[in-house]
Short mmCIF file of C-alpha atoms and ligand atoms in Angstrom, two decimals:
data_model
loop_
_atom_site.label_atom_id
_atom_site.label_comp_id
_atom_site.label_asym_id
_atom_site.label_seq_id
_atom_site.Cartn_x
_atom_site.Cartn_y
_atom_site.Cartn_z
CA MET A 1 -8.67 111.31 -277.69
CA ASP A 2 -4.70 112.02 -279.15
CA LYS A 3 -3.41 108.57 -279.59
CA LEU A 4 0.28 108.02 -280.45
CA ILE A 5 1.58 105.71 -283.01
CA ILE A 6 4.78 104.21 -282.63
CA GLU A 7 7.12 101.85 -285.10
CA GLY A 8 10.31 100.28 -282.50
CA GLY A 9 13.21 99.29 -282.95
CA GLN A 10 15.28 103.00 -283.26
CA PRO A 11 18.37 103.16 -280.96
CA LEU A 12 18.21 106.80 -280.07
CA LYS A 13 20.88 109.06 -280.67
CA GLY A 14 21.30 112.60 -279.48
CA THR A 15 20.77 115.17 -277.47
CA VAL A 16 17.34 115.59 -275.46
CA GLY A 17 17.13 118.76 -272.12
CA ILE A 18 14.23 117.91 -269.22
CA SER A 19 11.92 120.21 -268.33
CA GLY A 20 10.77 121.93 -265.25
CA ALA A 21 9.97 118.75 -262.48
CA LYS A 22 5.69 118.76 -262.66
CA ASN A 23 5.86 117.37 -258.37
CA ALA A 24 8.16 120.67 -257.95
CA VAL A 25 5.71 122.98 -259.52
CA LEU A 26 2.23 121.88 -258.39
CA PRO A 27 3.08 122.85 -254.67
CA ILE A 28 5.09 126.11 -255.26
CA LEU A 29 1.78 126.67 -257.68
CA ALA A 30 -0.36 125.94 -254.35
CA ALA A 31 1.98 128.04 -251.71
CA THR A 32 1.43 131.17 -254.23
CA LEU A 33 -1.43 130.80 -252.35
CA LEU A 34 -0.49 131.88 -248.79
CA THR A 35 1.13 135.08 -250.56
CA SER A 36 -0.37 138.21 -251.69
CA GLY A 37 0.83 139.74 -254.75
CA LYS A 38 2.75 138.57 -257.81
CA ASN A 39 4.37 135.81 -257.29
CA ILE A 40 7.06 135.07 -260.32
CA ILE A 41 8.11 131.39 -260.83
CA SER A 42 10.01 130.07 -264.21
CA GLY A 43 11.60 126.63 -265.30
CA VAL A 44 7.56 126.14 -265.96
CA PRO A 45 6.85 122.70 -267.88
CA ARG A 46 3.51 122.84 -269.98
CA VAL A 47 2.25 119.97 -269.02
CA ARG A 48 -1.62 119.49 -268.59
CA ASP A 49 -1.80 119.70 -264.30
CA VAL A 50 0.65 122.73 -264.39
CA PHE A 51 -2.54 124.05 -266.55
CA THR A 52 -5.12 122.40 -264.31
CA MET A 53 -3.38 123.74 -261.35
CA ILE A 54 -3.51 127.28 -262.76
CA ARG A 55 -7.70 126.31 -263.18
CA LEU A 56 -8.15 125.48 -260.16
CA LEU A 57 -6.29 128.67 -258.44
CA SER A 58 -8.04 130.89 -260.88
CA GLU A 59 -11.37 129.76 -259.05
CA LEU A 60 -10.40 130.80 -255.98
CA GLY A 61 -9.60 134.34 -257.26
CA ALA A 62 -6.29 134.66 -258.33
CA LYS A 63 -5.35 135.99 -261.43
CA LEU A 64 -2.58 134.42 -264.08
CA GLU A 65 -1.67 137.40 -265.41
CA SER A 66 1.06 135.63 -268.53
CA PHE A 67 1.91 132.47 -269.16
CA GLU A 68 4.98 133.13 -271.86
CA GLY A 69 7.99 130.88 -272.46
CA ASP A 70 7.83 129.04 -269.53
CA THR A 71 7.37 131.55 -266.98
CA ILE A 72 4.29 131.94 -264.44
CA VAL A 73 2.70 135.34 -263.78
CA ILE A 74 0.16 135.15 -260.91
CA ASP A 75 -1.35 137.05 -258.71
CA THR A 76 -2.89 136.08 -255.64
CA SER A 77 -3.57 139.75 -253.80
CA LYS A 78 -7.61 138.70 -254.32
CA VAL A 79 -8.07 135.00 -253.76
CA ASN A 80 -10.85 135.08 -251.88
CA HIS A 81 -12.83 131.02 -252.47
CA SER A 82 -12.17 127.98 -250.77
CA GLU A 83 -13.56 125.40 -252.61
CA ALA A 84 -11.73 122.99 -254.33
CA PRO A 85 -14.39 121.25 -256.55
CA TYR A 86 -14.73 116.92 -257.53
CA ASP A 87 -14.32 118.25 -261.54
CA LEU A 88 -10.53 119.21 -260.51
CA VAL A 89 -9.62 117.88 -257.97
CA SER A 90 -10.76 114.35 -259.23
CA THR A 91 -8.19 114.56 -262.12
CA MET A 92 -5.40 115.40 -260.38
CA ARG A 93 -4.98 114.47 -257.41
CA ALA A 94 -2.41 116.91 -256.20
CA SER A 95 -5.31 119.70 -256.17
CA CYS A 96 -5.26 118.48 -252.44
CA LEU A 97 -2.49 120.61 -252.17
CA VAL A 98 -4.37 123.68 -252.11
CA LEU A 99 -6.12 123.05 -248.39
CA GLY A 100 -2.53 123.57 -245.96
CA PRO A 101 -2.67 126.65 -248.05
CA LEU A 102 -6.66 127.75 -247.88
CA LEU A 103 -7.08 127.01 -243.70
CA ALA A 104 -4.08 129.20 -243.45
CA ARG A 105 -4.68 132.31 -246.18
CA LEU A 106 -8.14 131.89 -245.14
CA GLY A 107 -9.44 130.59 -241.66
CA GLN A 108 -11.35 128.14 -244.59
CA ALA A 109 -11.63 125.68 -247.10
CA LYS A 110 -13.45 122.67 -248.51
CA VAL A 111 -11.70 120.57 -251.12
CA SER A 112 -13.27 118.21 -252.65
CA LEU A 113 -11.58 114.04 -251.12
CA PRO A 114 -9.55 112.82 -254.53
CA GLY A 115 -11.56 109.71 -253.87
CA GLY A 116 -9.38 106.04 -255.76
CA CYS A 117 -7.72 106.31 -258.59
CA ALA A 118 -5.56 104.23 -260.98
CA ILE A 119 -2.78 103.31 -258.38
CA GLY A 120 -4.82 102.71 -255.39
CA ALA A 121 -7.09 104.35 -252.39
CA ARG A 122 -4.83 107.15 -251.50
CA PRO A 123 -5.85 108.34 -248.81
CA MET A 124 -6.06 112.18 -247.16
CA ASP A 125 -6.29 110.62 -242.89
CA LEU A 126 -2.40 112.37 -242.31
CA HIS A 127 -2.93 115.68 -243.93
CA ILE A 128 -6.51 115.45 -241.81
CA LYS A 129 -4.73 114.40 -238.88
CA GLY A 130 -1.63 117.18 -239.23
CA LEU A 131 -3.96 119.59 -239.78
CA GLU A 132 -6.19 119.29 -236.97
CA ALA A 133 -3.13 118.73 -234.20
CA MET A 134 -2.57 122.40 -235.58
CA GLY A 135 -6.10 123.16 -234.61
CA ALA A 136 -8.53 122.61 -237.38
CA ARG A 137 -12.21 122.01 -237.37
CA ILE A 138 -12.44 119.57 -239.98
CA GLU A 139 -15.38 117.36 -241.51
CA LEU A 140 -16.44 115.12 -243.55
CA VAL A 141 -18.61 116.25 -245.66
CA GLN A 142 -20.92 114.61 -249.44
CA GLY A 143 -17.29 113.41 -250.43
CA TYR A 144 -15.53 116.96 -249.46
CA ILE A 145 -12.93 117.74 -246.59
CA GLN A 146 -14.58 120.67 -245.24
CA GLY A 147 -12.14 122.49 -242.80
CA ALA A 148 -12.07 125.68 -240.61
CA ALA A 149 -9.33 127.59 -238.44
CA GLU A 150 -10.88 131.32 -237.88
CA LYS A 151 -8.56 132.24 -235.51
CA GLY A 152 -5.78 130.36 -237.54
CA LEU A 153 -3.56 127.43 -237.22
CA ASN A 154 -0.83 126.82 -234.62
CA GLY A 155 2.12 124.99 -234.94
CA ASN A 156 2.53 121.74 -232.87
CA ARG A 157 4.35 118.57 -233.56
CA ILE A 158 3.05 115.60 -236.05
CA TYR A 159 4.04 112.53 -236.89
CA PHE A 160 3.17 110.75 -240.09
CA ASP A 161 2.98 107.26 -239.96
CA THR A 162 3.76 106.92 -243.44
CA VAL A 163 5.39 109.40 -245.34
CA THR A 164 4.34 110.99 -247.25
CA VAL A 165 5.21 113.71 -249.88
CA THR A 166 1.70 115.71 -250.56
CA GLY A 167 0.90 115.54 -246.81
CA THR A 168 5.01 116.96 -246.19
CA ALA A 169 3.47 119.79 -248.21
CA ASN A 170 0.18 120.27 -246.94
CA LEU A 171 1.51 121.34 -243.78
CA MET A 172 4.58 122.68 -244.57
CA MET A 173 2.88 125.13 -246.13
CA ALA A 174 -0.33 125.53 -243.29
CA ALA A 175 2.90 126.03 -240.83
CA ALA A 176 4.50 128.20 -242.83
CA LEU A 177 1.69 130.22 -242.03
CA ALA A 178 0.84 129.24 -238.54
CA ASP A 179 1.32 130.72 -235.24
CA GLY A 180 4.35 129.08 -233.52
CA GLU A 181 6.85 126.39 -234.74
CA THR A 182 5.31 123.04 -236.10
CA ILE A 183 7.89 120.12 -235.85
CA LEU A 184 6.95 117.44 -238.87
CA GLU A 185 8.93 113.85 -237.76
CA ASN A 186 8.74 111.44 -240.53
CA ALA A 187 8.27 113.65 -242.81
CA ALA A 188 9.42 112.85 -246.73
CA ARG A 189 12.88 114.02 -248.01
CA GLU A 190 12.19 114.31 -251.69
CA PRO A 191 13.96 117.10 -253.51
CA GLU A 192 10.52 118.61 -254.33
CA ILE A 193 10.15 119.06 -250.45
CA ILE A 194 13.65 120.57 -249.89
CA PHE A 195 12.63 122.67 -252.98
CA LEU A 196 9.54 123.99 -251.42
CA ALA A 197 11.32 124.63 -247.64
CA ASP A 198 13.73 126.94 -249.49
CA VAL A 199 11.10 128.56 -251.44
CA LEU A 200 9.48 129.18 -248.03
CA GLY A 201 12.00 130.23 -246.55
CA GLN A 202 13.18 132.84 -249.22
CA ALA A 203 9.23 133.96 -249.03
CA GLY A 204 9.36 134.80 -245.23
CA ALA A 205 9.07 131.58 -243.65
CA LYS A 206 11.94 130.05 -240.92
CA ILE A 207 12.80 126.27 -241.53
CA ALA A 208 15.73 123.95 -241.00
CA GLY A 209 15.73 120.34 -241.79
CA GLN A 210 14.72 119.89 -245.13
CA GLY A 211 15.99 116.90 -246.85
CA SER A 212 15.92 115.64 -243.53
CA ASP A 213 12.71 113.57 -241.84
CA VAL A 214 12.34 116.05 -239.19
CA ILE A 215 10.94 119.62 -240.53
CA ILE A 216 10.79 121.93 -238.02
CA ILE A 217 9.17 125.77 -239.21
CA GLN A 218 8.44 128.99 -237.55
CA GLY A 219 5.35 130.62 -238.95
CA ALA A 220 5.24 133.96 -240.48
CA ALA A 221 2.83 136.82 -239.97
CA ALA A 222 2.48 136.71 -244.10
CA LEU A 223 4.76 135.79 -246.58
CA LYS A 224 5.88 138.39 -249.81
CA PRO A 225 5.48 136.66 -252.78
CA ILE A 226 7.10 134.11 -254.91
CA GLU A 227 9.82 134.46 -256.90
CA CYS A 228 11.82 131.16 -258.58
CA ARG A 229 12.77 128.39 -261.41
CA ILE A 230 11.65 125.25 -261.49
CA PHE A 231 14.93 123.02 -261.65
CA PRO A 232 14.38 119.60 -264.03
CA ASP A 233 11.86 116.64 -263.52
CA ARG A 234 14.17 113.55 -262.20
CA ILE A 235 11.26 111.59 -263.49
CA GLU A 236 11.48 112.91 -266.77
CA ALA A 237 14.98 111.95 -266.48
CA GLY A 238 14.79 108.91 -265.95
CA THR A 239 12.75 107.83 -267.95
CA PHE A 240 14.70 109.50 -270.93
CA LEU A 241 17.81 107.66 -269.13
CA ILE A 242 15.48 104.30 -269.54
CA ALA A 243 14.70 105.16 -273.23
CA ALA A 244 18.19 105.18 -274.42
CA ALA A 245 19.16 102.03 -272.48
CA ILE A 246 15.78 100.23 -273.82
CA THR A 247 16.83 100.69 -277.91
CA GLY A 248 20.14 100.49 -277.47
CA GLY A 249 21.11 104.19 -278.23
CA ASP A 250 22.96 106.80 -277.48
CA VAL A 251 21.66 109.96 -275.60
CA GLU A 252 23.02 113.30 -273.96
CA ILE A 253 20.43 113.92 -272.02
CA THR A 254 20.83 117.94 -270.18
CA HIS A 255 19.40 120.63 -268.35
CA CYS A 256 18.96 117.74 -265.63
CA VAL A 257 20.56 117.38 -262.16
CA PRO A 258 21.71 113.44 -262.04
CA GLN A 259 21.85 113.77 -258.16
CA HIS A 260 18.56 113.12 -257.91
CA LEU A 261 18.75 110.14 -259.32
CA GLU A 262 21.65 108.22 -258.03
CA ALA A 263 18.84 105.07 -257.35
CA LEU A 264 18.01 104.80 -260.96
CA ILE A 265 21.32 105.65 -262.24
CA HIS A 266 23.10 102.82 -259.83
CA LYS A 267 20.75 100.22 -261.11
CA LEU A 268 21.20 100.73 -264.72
CA GLN A 269 25.09 100.55 -264.33
CA GLU A 270 24.33 97.27 -262.21
CA ALA A 271 22.45 96.45 -264.96
CA GLY A 272 25.92 97.13 -266.92
CA ILE A 273 24.28 99.67 -268.51
CA HIS A 274 27.22 102.25 -269.51
CA VAL A 275 26.05 105.56 -267.92
CA GLU A 276 27.93 108.78 -267.08
CA ALA A 277 27.06 111.80 -265.05
CA GLY A 278 28.42 114.81 -266.03
CA ASP A 279 27.51 118.72 -264.43
CA GLY A 280 24.33 118.65 -264.75
CA THR A 281 24.13 116.41 -267.92
CA LEU A 282 24.20 111.80 -268.09
CA ARG A 283 24.81 110.22 -270.74
CA VAL A 284 23.67 106.56 -271.86
CA LYS A 285 25.72 104.47 -274.29
CA GLY A 286 23.64 101.32 -274.69
CA GLY A 287 23.70 98.75 -277.10
CA ASN A 288 25.40 95.39 -275.61
CA GLY A 289 22.65 94.40 -273.76
CA PHE A 290 21.93 94.29 -269.85
CA LYS A 291 20.83 92.03 -267.83
CA SER A 292 18.13 92.25 -265.19
CA VAL A 293 18.36 93.47 -261.05
CA ASN A 294 15.58 93.43 -258.56
CA VAL A 295 14.02 96.50 -257.35
CA LYS A 296 12.21 97.70 -254.45
CA THR A 297 10.90 101.26 -254.98
CA GLN A 298 10.64 103.93 -251.21
CA PRO A 299 10.24 107.08 -250.38
CA HIS A 300 13.48 109.24 -251.36
CA PRO A 301 16.36 108.24 -251.68
CA GLY A 302 14.85 105.10 -252.13
CA PHE A 303 14.25 103.60 -255.82
CA PRO A 304 11.67 105.99 -257.04
CA THR A 305 7.49 104.29 -257.66
CA ASP A 306 7.39 106.54 -259.95
CA LEU A 307 9.76 104.44 -262.43
CA GLN A 308 8.71 101.60 -261.52
CA ALA A 309 7.23 101.29 -264.73
CA GLN A 310 9.93 102.37 -267.06
CA THR A 311 12.02 100.32 -265.60
CA MET A 312 10.10 97.07 -265.30
CA ALA A 313 9.32 98.00 -269.12
CA LEU A 314 13.24 98.12 -269.78
CA MET A 315 13.19 94.24 -267.08
CA THR A 316 10.69 93.09 -269.39
CA VAL A 317 13.91 92.29 -272.60
CA ALA A 318 16.88 91.61 -270.48
CA GLU A 319 18.61 89.14 -269.22
CA GLY A 320 17.11 86.95 -266.35
CA GLN A 321 14.49 87.10 -264.07
CA SER A 322 14.36 90.86 -262.40
CA ILE A 323 12.52 90.85 -258.75
CA ILE A 324 10.46 94.76 -258.74
CA VAL A 325 8.83 94.86 -255.52
CA GLU A 326 6.29 97.96 -255.21
CA ASN A 327 6.13 99.21 -251.26
CA VAL A 328 4.70 102.91 -251.79
CA PHE A 329 1.43 102.37 -253.60
CA GLU A 330 -0.76 98.62 -253.11
CA ASN A 331 -2.06 99.14 -256.81
CA ARG A 332 1.04 100.21 -259.31
CA PHE A 333 1.00 97.34 -262.06
CA MET A 334 -1.45 98.20 -264.28
CA HIS A 335 1.01 98.00 -267.48
CA ALA A 336 1.96 94.35 -266.21
CA ALA A 337 -0.87 92.84 -268.31
CA GLU A 338 -0.40 96.00 -271.36
CA LEU A 339 3.31 94.65 -271.41
CA SER A 340 2.28 90.98 -271.38
CA ARG A 341 0.49 91.85 -274.21
CA MET A 342 3.49 92.64 -276.18
CA GLY A 343 5.58 89.75 -275.38
CA ALA A 344 6.67 89.92 -271.90
CA ASP A 345 6.57 87.14 -269.91
CA ILE A 346 6.04 88.94 -266.10
CA VAL A 347 3.98 87.26 -263.30
CA LEU A 348 2.51 89.29 -260.68
CA ASP A 349 2.31 88.38 -257.00
CA GLY A 350 0.63 91.43 -254.38
CA HIS A 351 2.91 93.87 -254.46
CA THR A 352 5.73 91.78 -255.87
CA ALA A 353 5.97 91.66 -260.62
CA ILE A 354 8.53 88.59 -261.40
CA VAL A 355 9.97 89.73 -264.17
CA LYS A 356 11.34 87.09 -267.28
CA GLY A 357 12.90 88.81 -269.82
CA VAL A 358 12.51 87.75 -273.51
CA ALA A 359 14.40 88.47 -276.60
CA GLU A 360 11.97 90.85 -278.22
CA LEU A 361 8.76 92.53 -277.38
CA SER A 362 6.24 93.18 -280.47
CA GLY A 363 4.19 95.94 -281.23
CA ALA A 364 0.36 95.82 -280.30
CA PRO A 365 -1.91 98.02 -279.61
CA LEU A 366 -1.92 99.34 -276.00
CA MET A 367 -3.80 101.33 -273.10
CA ALA A 368 -2.84 104.40 -271.36
CA THR A 369 -3.58 103.37 -267.70
CA ASP A 370 -2.04 106.60 -265.73
CA LEU A 371 0.74 108.58 -266.05
CA ARG A 372 3.84 106.30 -265.10
CA ALA A 373 2.71 103.45 -266.43
CA SER A 374 2.53 105.45 -270.25
CA ALA A 375 5.52 106.19 -269.88
CA SER A 376 6.31 102.12 -269.41
CA LEU A 377 4.53 101.19 -272.73
CA VAL A 378 5.84 104.42 -274.66
CA LEU A 379 9.50 102.73 -274.14
CA ALA A 380 8.50 99.33 -274.97
CA ALA A 381 6.52 100.88 -277.60
CA LEU A 382 10.11 101.72 -279.01
CA ALA A 383 11.76 98.97 -278.10
CA ALA A 384 9.30 96.60 -279.56
CA LYS A 385 9.42 95.57 -282.92
CA GLY A 386 6.43 96.70 -285.21
CA GLU A 387 4.07 99.35 -284.72
CA SER A 388 2.30 100.22 -281.61
CA VAL A 389 -0.74 102.19 -281.28
CA ILE A 390 -1.43 103.85 -277.61
CA SER A 391 -4.65 105.94 -277.08
CA ARG A 392 -4.85 107.55 -273.69
CA VAL A 393 -2.07 109.27 -274.19
CA TYR A 394 -4.41 111.86 -272.27
CA HIS A 395 -2.00 110.71 -268.76
CA ILE A 396 1.01 111.38 -269.78
CA ASP A 397 0.30 114.80 -271.27
CA ARG A 398 -0.66 115.49 -267.63
CA GLY A 399 3.47 115.13 -266.88
CA TYR A 400 5.37 115.47 -269.86
CA GLU A 401 5.86 118.11 -271.62
CA GLY A 402 6.24 117.40 -275.73
CA ILE A 403 7.62 113.57 -275.21
CA GLU A 404 6.85 112.66 -279.30
CA LYS A 405 8.55 115.60 -280.51
CA LYS A 406 11.45 114.92 -277.48
CA LEU A 407 11.59 111.92 -278.97
CA VAL A 408 11.28 112.43 -283.24
CA LYS A 409 14.43 114.59 -282.51
CA LEU A 410 16.48 111.43 -280.65
CA GLY A 411 15.59 109.51 -284.01
CA ALA A 412 12.34 107.52 -283.28
CA LYS A 413 9.75 107.16 -285.39
CA ILE A 414 6.58 108.63 -283.24
CA ARG A 415 3.78 110.68 -283.98
CA ARG A 416 0.38 111.85 -282.53
CA ILE A 417 -2.94 111.60 -284.33
CA LYS A 418 -5.66 113.10 -283.06
C1 UD1 B 501 3.66 112.15 -254.61
C2 UD1 B 501 3.68 112.46 -256.17
C3 UD1 B 501 3.38 111.54 -256.81
C4 UD1 B 501 4.31 110.09 -256.30
C5 UD1 B 501 4.12 109.53 -254.66
C6 UD1 B 501 4.93 108.95 -254.29
C7 UD1 B 501 3.58 115.20 -256.28
C8 UD1 B 501 2.16 115.56 -256.85
N1 UD1 B 501 3.07 113.37 -256.43
O1 UD1 B 501 2.29 111.36 -255.24
O2 UD1 B 501 4.33 111.11 -258.42
O3 UD1 B 501 4.06 108.75 -256.93
O4 UD1 B 501 4.47 110.62 -254.35
O5 UD1 B 501 6.42 109.34 -254.09
O6 UD1 B 501 3.79 114.69 -256.09
N2 UD1 B 501 -0.86 107.44 -247.78
C9 UD1 B 501 -1.51 107.89 -246.55
N3 UD1 B 501 -2.55 108.81 -246.24
C10 UD1 B 501 -2.25 110.16 -246.60
C11 UD1 B 501 -1.15 110.42 -247.73
C12 UD1 B 501 -0.74 109.18 -247.74
O7 UD1 B 501 -2.18 106.10 -246.08
O8 UD1 B 501 -2.82 110.80 -245.76
C13 UD1 B 501 -0.16 106.53 -248.12
C14 UD1 B 501 -0.50 106.57 -249.91
O9 UD1 B 501 -1.90 105.73 -249.96
C15 UD1 B 501 0.60 105.74 -250.33
C16 UD1 B 501 1.75 106.37 -249.66
O10 UD1 B 501 1.55 106.93 -248.30
O11 UD1 B 501 0.91 105.10 -249.70
C17 UD1 B 501 2.87 107.69 -250.33
O12 UD1 B 501 2.34 108.82 -251.10
P1 UD1 B 501 2.36 110.01 -251.13
O13 UD1 B 501 3.35 110.09 -250.92
O14 UD1 B 501 1.37 110.72 -250.06
O15 UD1 B 501 2.01 110.48 -252.35
P2 UD1 B 501 1.31 111.39 -252.78
O16 UD1 B 501 2.00 112.96 -252.39
O17 UD1 B 501 0.01 111.44 -253.83
#
């Protein structure tokens, strides 16, 4: 298993370009199942989750024709299997995104329940309730969600008790091929959801309200194959913003959408870090220290839970005390124990972390536990004195394209060993 070795203390300097958004491309790849023909998707990041989704689509009968540069061509004319097996779903929860499309396209689906993961239980009850409201019969059999809708799905009014991103995506995709109108209430408002709605719209569904908490979908009898370009990854961009700040560097981030990062940019500015937004660019100038700020994660447009771990790393070396409240997932502080091993002062109390800034972190052997937690360890190691060795790096490879190459270009002392 690969490890990352990081010698900290180097202020990052230079320019870094952001890859396409992992959480945008995964639902789009699942949505290709709703079409029959050649789908062309560009701006695709070469991250593990994308390869896992391609494997899953292949098992369902889709054919990857090419993946050249950042463009995927995938032919979905022969989709004929309806089972997403446990070994794929257990490595990537977003595999559950095929449930809605399979039910809509084939009238049946068998998708393994993802079970618990490092950041909490993460149930799928809201996906299931919504599909049942659209006329699917769903049973849980031996760890699988087994669904049938031989006569197709019907539009309905669906209210989400909790805002769920993949739940909204799953039902929106199912509704795109359902008979009649579906109204999703308390829907997710993430940029990835808006993008999916726009792409389904171009493919022939009529969708309105994306970006608000009520999305209205008129199903189509058939959808045209998808052609789209994935927008830049806001979580990767946010991670580099924090990398520049925590090392006291001066970094320009290109190919990003500053509007997607407003919650983080405001927090960094509140902490006294200089962040300047341009047209598709962000510039961070650190080096004068920064103070602690309080953060509460919320569904978009609130502060993203996917940047909570990285922000905690930053707060470990801020001036003062920060209170971080995780409102989206019940167990998303796995990184706190590892950060403490580097000398951070963190007290956990349920969903709240109290982080008292220390003068310096020290390098240590570290264990990555999930995707964003591992990003926070990389950030802490970049700022720490001495060497850190991060193991279980496969977590970070799930969602960051060539992270150490990009960091090396900015002057970081980081290398990967096999
Ligand atoms: C997506 C993102 C993930 C991000 C998360 C929250 C993708 C591929 N993943 O995950 O990176 O961290 O949004 O922004 O886009 N819930 C239920 N019942 C359900 C579904 C969800 O109770 O049926 C709860 C979850 O346990 C959690 C909350 O809703 O507490 C939000 O989860 P959700 O938005 O569904 O996260 P994901 O879509 O899995």
